[in-house]
PDB file of C-alpha atoms in Angstrom:
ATOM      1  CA  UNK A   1       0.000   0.000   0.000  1.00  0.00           C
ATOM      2  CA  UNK A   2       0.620   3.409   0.067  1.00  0.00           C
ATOM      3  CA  UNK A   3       1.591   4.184  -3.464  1.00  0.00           C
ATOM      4  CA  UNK A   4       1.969   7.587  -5.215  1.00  0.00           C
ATOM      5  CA  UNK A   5       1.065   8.645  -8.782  1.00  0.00           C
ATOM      6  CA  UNK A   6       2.283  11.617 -10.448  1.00  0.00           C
ATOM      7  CA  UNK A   7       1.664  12.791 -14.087  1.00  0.00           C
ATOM      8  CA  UNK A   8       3.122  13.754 -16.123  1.00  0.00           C
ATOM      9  CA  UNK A   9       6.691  11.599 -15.604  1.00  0.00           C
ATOM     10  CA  UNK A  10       8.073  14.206 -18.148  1.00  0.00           C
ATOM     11  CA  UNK A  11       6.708  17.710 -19.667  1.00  0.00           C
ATOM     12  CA  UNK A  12       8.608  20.064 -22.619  1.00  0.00           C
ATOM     13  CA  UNK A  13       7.224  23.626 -22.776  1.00  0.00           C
ATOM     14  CA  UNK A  14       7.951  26.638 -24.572  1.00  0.00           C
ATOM     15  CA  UNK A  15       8.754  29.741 -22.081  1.00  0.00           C
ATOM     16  CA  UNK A  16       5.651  31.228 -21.074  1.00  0.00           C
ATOM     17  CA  UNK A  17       3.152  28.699 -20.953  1.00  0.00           C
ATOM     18  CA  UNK A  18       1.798  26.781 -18.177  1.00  0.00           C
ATOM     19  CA  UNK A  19       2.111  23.650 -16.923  1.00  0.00           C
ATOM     20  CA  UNK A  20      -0.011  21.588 -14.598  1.00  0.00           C
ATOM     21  CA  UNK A  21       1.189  18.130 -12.693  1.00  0.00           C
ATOM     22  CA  UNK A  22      -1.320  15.931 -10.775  1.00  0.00           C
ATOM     23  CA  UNK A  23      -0.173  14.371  -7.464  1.00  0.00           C
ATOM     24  CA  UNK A  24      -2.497  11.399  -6.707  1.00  0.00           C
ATOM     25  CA  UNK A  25      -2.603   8.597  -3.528  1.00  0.00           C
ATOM     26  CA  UNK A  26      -4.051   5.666  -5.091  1.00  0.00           C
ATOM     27  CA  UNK A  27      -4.196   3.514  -2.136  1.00  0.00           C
ATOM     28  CA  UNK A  28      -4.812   5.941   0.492  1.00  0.00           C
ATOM     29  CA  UNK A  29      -6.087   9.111   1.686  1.00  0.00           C
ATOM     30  CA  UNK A  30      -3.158  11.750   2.296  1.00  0.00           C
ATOM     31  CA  UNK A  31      -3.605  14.665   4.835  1.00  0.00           C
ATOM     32  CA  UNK A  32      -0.890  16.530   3.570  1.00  0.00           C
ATOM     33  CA  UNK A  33       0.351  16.472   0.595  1.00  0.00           C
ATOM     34  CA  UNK A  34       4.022  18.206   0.283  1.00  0.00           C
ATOM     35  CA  UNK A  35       5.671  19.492  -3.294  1.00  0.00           C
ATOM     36  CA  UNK A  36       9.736  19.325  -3.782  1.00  0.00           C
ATOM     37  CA  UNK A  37      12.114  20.600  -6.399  1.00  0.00           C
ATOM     38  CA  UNK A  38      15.282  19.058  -6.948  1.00  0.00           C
ATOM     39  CA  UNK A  39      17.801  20.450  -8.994  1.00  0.00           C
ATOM     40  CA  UNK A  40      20.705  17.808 -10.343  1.00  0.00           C
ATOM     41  CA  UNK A  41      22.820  16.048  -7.729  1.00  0.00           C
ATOM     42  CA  UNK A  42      20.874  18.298  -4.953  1.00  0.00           C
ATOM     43  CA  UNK A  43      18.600  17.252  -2.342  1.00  0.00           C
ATOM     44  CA  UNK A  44      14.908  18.117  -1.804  1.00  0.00           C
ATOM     45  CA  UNK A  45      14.000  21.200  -1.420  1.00  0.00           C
ATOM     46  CA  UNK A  46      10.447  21.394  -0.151  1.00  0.00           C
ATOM     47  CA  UNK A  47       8.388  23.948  -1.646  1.00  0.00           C
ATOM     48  CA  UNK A  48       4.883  24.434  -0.445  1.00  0.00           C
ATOM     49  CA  UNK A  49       2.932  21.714   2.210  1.00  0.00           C
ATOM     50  CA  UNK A  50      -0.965  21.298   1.670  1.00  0.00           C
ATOM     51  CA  UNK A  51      -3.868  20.066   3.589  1.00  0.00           C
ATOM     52  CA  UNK A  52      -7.151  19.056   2.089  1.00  0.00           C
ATOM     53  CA  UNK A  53      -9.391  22.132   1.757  1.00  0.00           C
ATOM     54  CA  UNK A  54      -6.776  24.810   2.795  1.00  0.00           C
ATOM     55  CA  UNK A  55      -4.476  27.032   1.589  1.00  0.00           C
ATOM     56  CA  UNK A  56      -0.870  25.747   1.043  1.00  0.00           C
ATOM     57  CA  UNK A  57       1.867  26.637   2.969  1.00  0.00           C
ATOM     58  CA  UNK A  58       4.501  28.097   0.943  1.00  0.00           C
ATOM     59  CA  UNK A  59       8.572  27.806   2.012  1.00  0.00           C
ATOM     60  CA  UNK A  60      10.150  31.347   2.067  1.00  0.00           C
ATOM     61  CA  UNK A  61      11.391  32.135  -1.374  1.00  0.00           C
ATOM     62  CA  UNK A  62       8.299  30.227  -3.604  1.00  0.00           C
ATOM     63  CA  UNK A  63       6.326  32.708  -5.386  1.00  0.00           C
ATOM     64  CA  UNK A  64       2.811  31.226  -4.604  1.00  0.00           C
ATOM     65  CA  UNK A  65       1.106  33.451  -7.717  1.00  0.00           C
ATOM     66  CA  UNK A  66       4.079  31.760  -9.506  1.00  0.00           C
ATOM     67  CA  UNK A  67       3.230  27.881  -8.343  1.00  0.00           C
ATOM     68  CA  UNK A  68      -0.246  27.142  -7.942  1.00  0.00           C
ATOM     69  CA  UNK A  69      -0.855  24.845  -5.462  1.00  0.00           C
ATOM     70  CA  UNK A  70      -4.836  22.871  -5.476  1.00  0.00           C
ATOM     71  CA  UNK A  71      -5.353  20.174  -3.124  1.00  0.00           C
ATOM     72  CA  UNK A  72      -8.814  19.311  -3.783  1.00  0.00           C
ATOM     73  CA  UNK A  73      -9.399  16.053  -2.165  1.00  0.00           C
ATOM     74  CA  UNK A  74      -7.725  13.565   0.258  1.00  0.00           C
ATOM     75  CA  UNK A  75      -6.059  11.726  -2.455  1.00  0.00           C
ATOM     76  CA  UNK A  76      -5.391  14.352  -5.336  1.00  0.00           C
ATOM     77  CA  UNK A  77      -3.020  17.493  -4.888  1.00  0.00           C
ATOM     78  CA  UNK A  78      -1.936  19.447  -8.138  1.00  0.00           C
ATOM     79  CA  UNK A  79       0.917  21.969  -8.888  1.00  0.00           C
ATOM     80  CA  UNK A  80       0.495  24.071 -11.593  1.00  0.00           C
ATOM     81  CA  UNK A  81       3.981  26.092 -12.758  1.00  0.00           C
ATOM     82  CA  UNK A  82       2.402  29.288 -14.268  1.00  0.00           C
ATOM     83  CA  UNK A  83       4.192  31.612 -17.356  1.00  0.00           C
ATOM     84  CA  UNK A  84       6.867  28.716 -16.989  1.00  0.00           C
ATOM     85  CA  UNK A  85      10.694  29.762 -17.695  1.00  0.00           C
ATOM     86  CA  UNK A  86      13.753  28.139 -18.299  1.00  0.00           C
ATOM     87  CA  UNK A  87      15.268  28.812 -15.072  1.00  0.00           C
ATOM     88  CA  UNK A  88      12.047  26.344 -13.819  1.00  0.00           C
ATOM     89  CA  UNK A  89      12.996  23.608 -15.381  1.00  0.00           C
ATOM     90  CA  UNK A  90      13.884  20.822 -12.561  1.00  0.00           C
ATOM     91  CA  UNK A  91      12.736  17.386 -10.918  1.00  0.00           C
ATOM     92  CA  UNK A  92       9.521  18.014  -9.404  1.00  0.00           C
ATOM     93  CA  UNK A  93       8.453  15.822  -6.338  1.00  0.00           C
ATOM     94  CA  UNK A  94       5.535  15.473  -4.855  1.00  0.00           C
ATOM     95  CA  UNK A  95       4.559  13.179  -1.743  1.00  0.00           C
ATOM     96  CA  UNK A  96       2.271  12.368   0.461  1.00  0.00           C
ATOM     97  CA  UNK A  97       1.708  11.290   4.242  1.00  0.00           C
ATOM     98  CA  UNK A  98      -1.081   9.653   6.539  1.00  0.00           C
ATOM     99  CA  UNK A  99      -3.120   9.354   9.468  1.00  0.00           C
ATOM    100  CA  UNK A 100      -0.840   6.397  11.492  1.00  0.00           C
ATOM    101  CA  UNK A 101      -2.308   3.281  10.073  1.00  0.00           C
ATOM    102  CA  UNK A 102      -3.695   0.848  12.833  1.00  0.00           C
ATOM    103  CA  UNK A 103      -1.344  -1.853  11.764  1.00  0.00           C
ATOM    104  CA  UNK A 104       1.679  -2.402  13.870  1.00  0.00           C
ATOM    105  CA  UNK A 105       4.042  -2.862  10.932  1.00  0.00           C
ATOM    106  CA  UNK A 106       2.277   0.705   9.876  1.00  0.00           C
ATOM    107  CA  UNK A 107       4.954   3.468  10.071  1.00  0.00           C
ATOM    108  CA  UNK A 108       4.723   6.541  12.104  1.00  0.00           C
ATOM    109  CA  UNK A 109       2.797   9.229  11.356  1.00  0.00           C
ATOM    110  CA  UNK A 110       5.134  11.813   9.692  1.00  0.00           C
ATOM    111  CA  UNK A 111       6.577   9.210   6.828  1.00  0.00           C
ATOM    112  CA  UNK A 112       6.335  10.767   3.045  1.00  0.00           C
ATOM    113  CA  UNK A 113       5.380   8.260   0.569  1.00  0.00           C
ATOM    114  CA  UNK A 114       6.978   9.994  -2.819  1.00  0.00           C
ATOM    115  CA  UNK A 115       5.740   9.874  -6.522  1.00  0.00           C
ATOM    116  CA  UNK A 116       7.963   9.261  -9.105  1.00  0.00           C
ATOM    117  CA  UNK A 117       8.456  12.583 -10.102  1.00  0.00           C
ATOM    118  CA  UNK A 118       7.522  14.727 -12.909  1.00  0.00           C
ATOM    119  CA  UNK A 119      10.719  16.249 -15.224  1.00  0.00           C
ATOM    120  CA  UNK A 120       9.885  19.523 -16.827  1.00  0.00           C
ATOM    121  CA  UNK A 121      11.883  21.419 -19.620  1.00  0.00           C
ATOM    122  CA  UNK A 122      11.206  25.031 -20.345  1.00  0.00           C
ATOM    123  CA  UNK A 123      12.434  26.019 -23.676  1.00  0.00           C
TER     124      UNK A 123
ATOM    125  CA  UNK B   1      15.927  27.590  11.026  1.00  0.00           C
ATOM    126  CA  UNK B   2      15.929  23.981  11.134  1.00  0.00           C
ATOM    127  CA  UNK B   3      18.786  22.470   9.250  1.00  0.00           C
ATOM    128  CA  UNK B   4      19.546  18.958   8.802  1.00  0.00           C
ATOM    129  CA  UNK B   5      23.443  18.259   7.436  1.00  0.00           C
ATOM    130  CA  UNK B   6      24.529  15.052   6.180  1.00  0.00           C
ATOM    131  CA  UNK B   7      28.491  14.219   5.735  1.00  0.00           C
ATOM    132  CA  UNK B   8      30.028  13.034   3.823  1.00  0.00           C
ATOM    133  CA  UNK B   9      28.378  14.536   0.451  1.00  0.00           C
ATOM    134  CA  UNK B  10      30.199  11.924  -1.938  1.00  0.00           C
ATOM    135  CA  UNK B  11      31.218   8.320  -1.356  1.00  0.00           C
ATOM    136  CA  UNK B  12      32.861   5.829  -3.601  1.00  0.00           C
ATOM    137  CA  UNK B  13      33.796   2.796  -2.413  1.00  0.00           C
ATOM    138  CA  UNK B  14      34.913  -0.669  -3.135  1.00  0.00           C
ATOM    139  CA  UNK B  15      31.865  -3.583  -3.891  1.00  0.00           C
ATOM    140  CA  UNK B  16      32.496  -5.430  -0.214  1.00  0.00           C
ATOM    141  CA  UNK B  17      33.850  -2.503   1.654  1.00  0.00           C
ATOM    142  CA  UNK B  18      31.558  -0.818   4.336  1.00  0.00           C
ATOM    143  CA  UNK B  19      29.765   2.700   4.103  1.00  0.00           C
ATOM    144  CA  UNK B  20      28.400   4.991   6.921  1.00  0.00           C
ATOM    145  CA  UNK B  21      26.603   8.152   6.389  1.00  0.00           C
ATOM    146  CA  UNK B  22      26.326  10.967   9.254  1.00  0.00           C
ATOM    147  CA  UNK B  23      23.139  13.206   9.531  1.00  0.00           C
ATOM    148  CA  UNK B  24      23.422  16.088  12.311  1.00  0.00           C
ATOM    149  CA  UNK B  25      20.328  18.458  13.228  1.00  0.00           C
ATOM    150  CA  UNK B  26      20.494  21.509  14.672  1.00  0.00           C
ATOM    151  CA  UNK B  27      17.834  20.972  16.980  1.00  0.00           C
ATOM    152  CA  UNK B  28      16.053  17.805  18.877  1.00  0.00           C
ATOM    153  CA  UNK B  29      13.900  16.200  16.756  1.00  0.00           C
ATOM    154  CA  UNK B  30      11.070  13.804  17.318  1.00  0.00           C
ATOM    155  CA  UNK B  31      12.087  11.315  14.921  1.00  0.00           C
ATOM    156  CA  UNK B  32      14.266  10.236  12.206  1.00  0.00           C
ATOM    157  CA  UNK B  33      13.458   8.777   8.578  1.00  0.00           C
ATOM    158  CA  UNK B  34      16.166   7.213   5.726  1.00  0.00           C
ATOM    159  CA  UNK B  35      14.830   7.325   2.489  1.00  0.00           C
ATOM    160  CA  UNK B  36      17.108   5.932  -0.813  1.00  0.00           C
ATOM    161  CA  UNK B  37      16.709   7.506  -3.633  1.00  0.00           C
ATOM    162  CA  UNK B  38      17.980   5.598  -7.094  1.00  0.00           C
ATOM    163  CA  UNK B  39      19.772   7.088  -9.979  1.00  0.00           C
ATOM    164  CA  UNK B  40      16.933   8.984 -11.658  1.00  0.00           C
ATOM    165  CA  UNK B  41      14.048   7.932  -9.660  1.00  0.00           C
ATOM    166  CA  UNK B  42      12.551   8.862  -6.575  1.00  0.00           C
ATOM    167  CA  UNK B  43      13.007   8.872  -2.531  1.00  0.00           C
ATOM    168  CA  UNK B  44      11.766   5.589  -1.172  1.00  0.00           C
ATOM    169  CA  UNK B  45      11.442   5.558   2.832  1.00  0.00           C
ATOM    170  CA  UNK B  46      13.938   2.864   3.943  1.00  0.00           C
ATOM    171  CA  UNK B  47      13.445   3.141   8.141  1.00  0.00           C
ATOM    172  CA  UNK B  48      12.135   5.341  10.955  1.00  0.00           C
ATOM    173  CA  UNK B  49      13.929   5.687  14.487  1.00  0.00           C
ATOM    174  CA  UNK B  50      11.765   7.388  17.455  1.00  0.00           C
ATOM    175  CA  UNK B  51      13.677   6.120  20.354  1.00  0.00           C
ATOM    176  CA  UNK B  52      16.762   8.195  22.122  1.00  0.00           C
ATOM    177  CA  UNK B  53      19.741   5.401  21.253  1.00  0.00           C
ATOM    178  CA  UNK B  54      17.763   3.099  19.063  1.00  0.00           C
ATOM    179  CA  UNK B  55      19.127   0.837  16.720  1.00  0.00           C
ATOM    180  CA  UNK B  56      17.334  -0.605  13.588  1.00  0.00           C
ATOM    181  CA  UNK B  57      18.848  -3.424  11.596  1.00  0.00           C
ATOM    182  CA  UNK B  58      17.635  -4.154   7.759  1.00  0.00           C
ATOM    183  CA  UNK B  59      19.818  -6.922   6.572  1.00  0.00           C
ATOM    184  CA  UNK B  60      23.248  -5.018   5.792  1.00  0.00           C
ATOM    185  CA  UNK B  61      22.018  -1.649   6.583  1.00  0.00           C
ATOM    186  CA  UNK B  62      22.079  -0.501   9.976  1.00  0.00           C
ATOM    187  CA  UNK B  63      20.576   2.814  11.567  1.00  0.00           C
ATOM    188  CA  UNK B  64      21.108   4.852  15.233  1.00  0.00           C
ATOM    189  CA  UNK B  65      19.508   7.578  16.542  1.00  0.00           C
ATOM    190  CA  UNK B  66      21.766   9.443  18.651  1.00  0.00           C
ATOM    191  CA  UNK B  67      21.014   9.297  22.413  1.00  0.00           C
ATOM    192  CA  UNK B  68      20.220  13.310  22.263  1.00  0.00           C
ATOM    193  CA  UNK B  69      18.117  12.809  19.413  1.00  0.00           C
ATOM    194  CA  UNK B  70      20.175  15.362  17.061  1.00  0.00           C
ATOM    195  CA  UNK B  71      22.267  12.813  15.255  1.00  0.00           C
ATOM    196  CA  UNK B  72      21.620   9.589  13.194  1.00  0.00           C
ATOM    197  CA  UNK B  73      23.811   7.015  10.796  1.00  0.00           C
ATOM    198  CA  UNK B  74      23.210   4.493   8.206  1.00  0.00           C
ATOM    199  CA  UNK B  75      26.352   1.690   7.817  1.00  0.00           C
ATOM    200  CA  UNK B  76      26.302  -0.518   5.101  1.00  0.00           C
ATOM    201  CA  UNK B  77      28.142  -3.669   5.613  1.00  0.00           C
ATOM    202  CA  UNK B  78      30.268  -5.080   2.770  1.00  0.00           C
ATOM    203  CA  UNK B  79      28.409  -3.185   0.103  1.00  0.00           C
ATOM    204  CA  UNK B  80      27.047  -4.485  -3.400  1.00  0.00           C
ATOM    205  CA  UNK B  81      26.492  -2.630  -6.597  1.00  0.00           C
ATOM    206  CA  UNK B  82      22.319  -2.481  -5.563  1.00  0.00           C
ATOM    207  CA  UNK B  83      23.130  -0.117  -2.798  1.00  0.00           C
ATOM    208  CA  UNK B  84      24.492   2.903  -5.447  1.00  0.00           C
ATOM    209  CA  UNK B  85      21.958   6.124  -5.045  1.00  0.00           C
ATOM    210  CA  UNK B  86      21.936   9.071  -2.856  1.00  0.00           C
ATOM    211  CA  UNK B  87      20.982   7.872   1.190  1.00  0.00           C
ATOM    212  CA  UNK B  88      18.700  10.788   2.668  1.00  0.00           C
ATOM    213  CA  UNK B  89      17.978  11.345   6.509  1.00  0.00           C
ATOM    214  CA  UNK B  90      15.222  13.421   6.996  1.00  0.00           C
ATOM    215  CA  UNK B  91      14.197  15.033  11.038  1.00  0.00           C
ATOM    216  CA  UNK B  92      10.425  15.392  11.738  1.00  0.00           C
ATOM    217  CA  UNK B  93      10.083  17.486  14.343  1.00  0.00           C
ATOM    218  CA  UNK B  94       6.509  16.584  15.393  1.00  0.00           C
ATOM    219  CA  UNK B  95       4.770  18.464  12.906  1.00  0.00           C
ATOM    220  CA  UNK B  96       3.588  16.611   9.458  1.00  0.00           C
ATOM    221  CA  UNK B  97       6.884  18.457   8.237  1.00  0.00           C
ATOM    222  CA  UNK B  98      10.427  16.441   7.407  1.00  0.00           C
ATOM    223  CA  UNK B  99      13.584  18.150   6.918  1.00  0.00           C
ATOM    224  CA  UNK B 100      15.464  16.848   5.147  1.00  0.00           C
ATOM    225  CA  UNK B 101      19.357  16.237   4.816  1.00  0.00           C
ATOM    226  CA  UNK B 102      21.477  17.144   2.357  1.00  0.00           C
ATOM    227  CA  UNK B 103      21.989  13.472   1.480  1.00  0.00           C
ATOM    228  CA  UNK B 104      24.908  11.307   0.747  1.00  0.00           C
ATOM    229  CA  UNK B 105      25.282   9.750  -2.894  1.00  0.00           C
ATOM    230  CA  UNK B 106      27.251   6.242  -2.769  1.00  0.00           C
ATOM    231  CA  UNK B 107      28.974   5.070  -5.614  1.00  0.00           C
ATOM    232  CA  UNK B 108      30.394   1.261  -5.478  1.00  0.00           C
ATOM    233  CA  UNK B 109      33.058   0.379  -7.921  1.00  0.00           C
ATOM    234  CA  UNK B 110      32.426  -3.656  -8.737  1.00  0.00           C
TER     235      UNK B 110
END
């Protein structure tokens, strides 16, 4: 269980346009759902968190009118990079946590379950 | 702010020699994730420690939380080519949020 779709794996636009890339738990219901960029070699760098129904919580330095942040239900979260640029181009990682499961072998609460990632190139 | 270091940065080793990463927070945390990320896929959560001093063993890997609950290590035993990809630590800190470390890529020469 707790598996983590994100689409698309990889996106090419040309500079100004926008882009939009789903986040989805298919197994589970996430109560936050948390959006990384990673640049080559680097770690994560953890963009915006979101809760079900609320606004996102943007890290200091991410332009929320720049990336849109929905998180409409309990198992879909979506990141939309508006009047994309090159300098945006990057990994993009989204992931998403639980409720403590009532299984022993269930993880704490806290643990990220990551999608694959979603590779976009700005022209 | 909360920061989470990891040392070292880069590792190559030998296939069969051992490998320890070192993750250092700057403040107490609550708990302590690994997560392994691949060559060009994604972090996959390896192991959680909660417990001041606790000691997890998966197979060849082997994690510790520091006894202040600031510090944590992964060791590898005799390595094998399968273990190659950048190790993360990540501190939660009670919140739903992780910090996470600046992570150590391995390389393993066969």
């Amino acid at each position: 269980g707790a598996v983590v779709s994100q689409h698309p794996s990889r996106v090419i636009c040309k500079s100004g346009t926008s882009v939009k890339i789903e986040c989805r738990s298919l197994d589970f219901q996430a109560t936050t759902m948390f959006w990384y960029r990673q640049f080559p070699k680097q770690s994560l760098m953890l963009m915006a968190t979101s809760n079900e129904g609320s606004k996102a919580t943007y890290e200091q330095g991410v332009e929320k009118d720049k990336f849109l942040i929905n998180h409409a239900s309990l198992t879909l979260s979506t990141l939309t990079v508006t009047s994309a640029h090159p300098e945006d181009s990057s990994f993009y990682i989204c992931s998403a946590s639980r409720e403590p499961g009532l299984l022993i072998s269930e993880p704490y609460e806290n643990t990220q379950y990551f999608g694959p990632g979603t590779r976009l190139t700005v022209l | 702010g909360q920061q989470v270091m990891q040392i070292p940065q880069y590792q190559h080793v030998q296939e069969g020699e051992d490998f320890t990463t070192y993750c250092n927070s700057s403040t107490t945390l609550s708990n302590i994730q690994w997560y392994k990320q691949r060559p060009g896929g994604h972090p996959v959560f390896l192991i959680q420690l909660v417990k001041s001093g606790e000691v997890k063993k998966q197979k060849r890997l082997t994690f510790q939380f520091g006894e202040a609950k600031k510090n944590s290590s992964l060791h590898i035993t005799a390595t094998q080519t399968t273990d190659v990809g950048t190790y993360f630590c990540a501190g939660g800190t009670g919140a739903n949020n992780l910090f996470f470390g600046t992570g150590t890529r391995l390389t393993v020469i066969p």
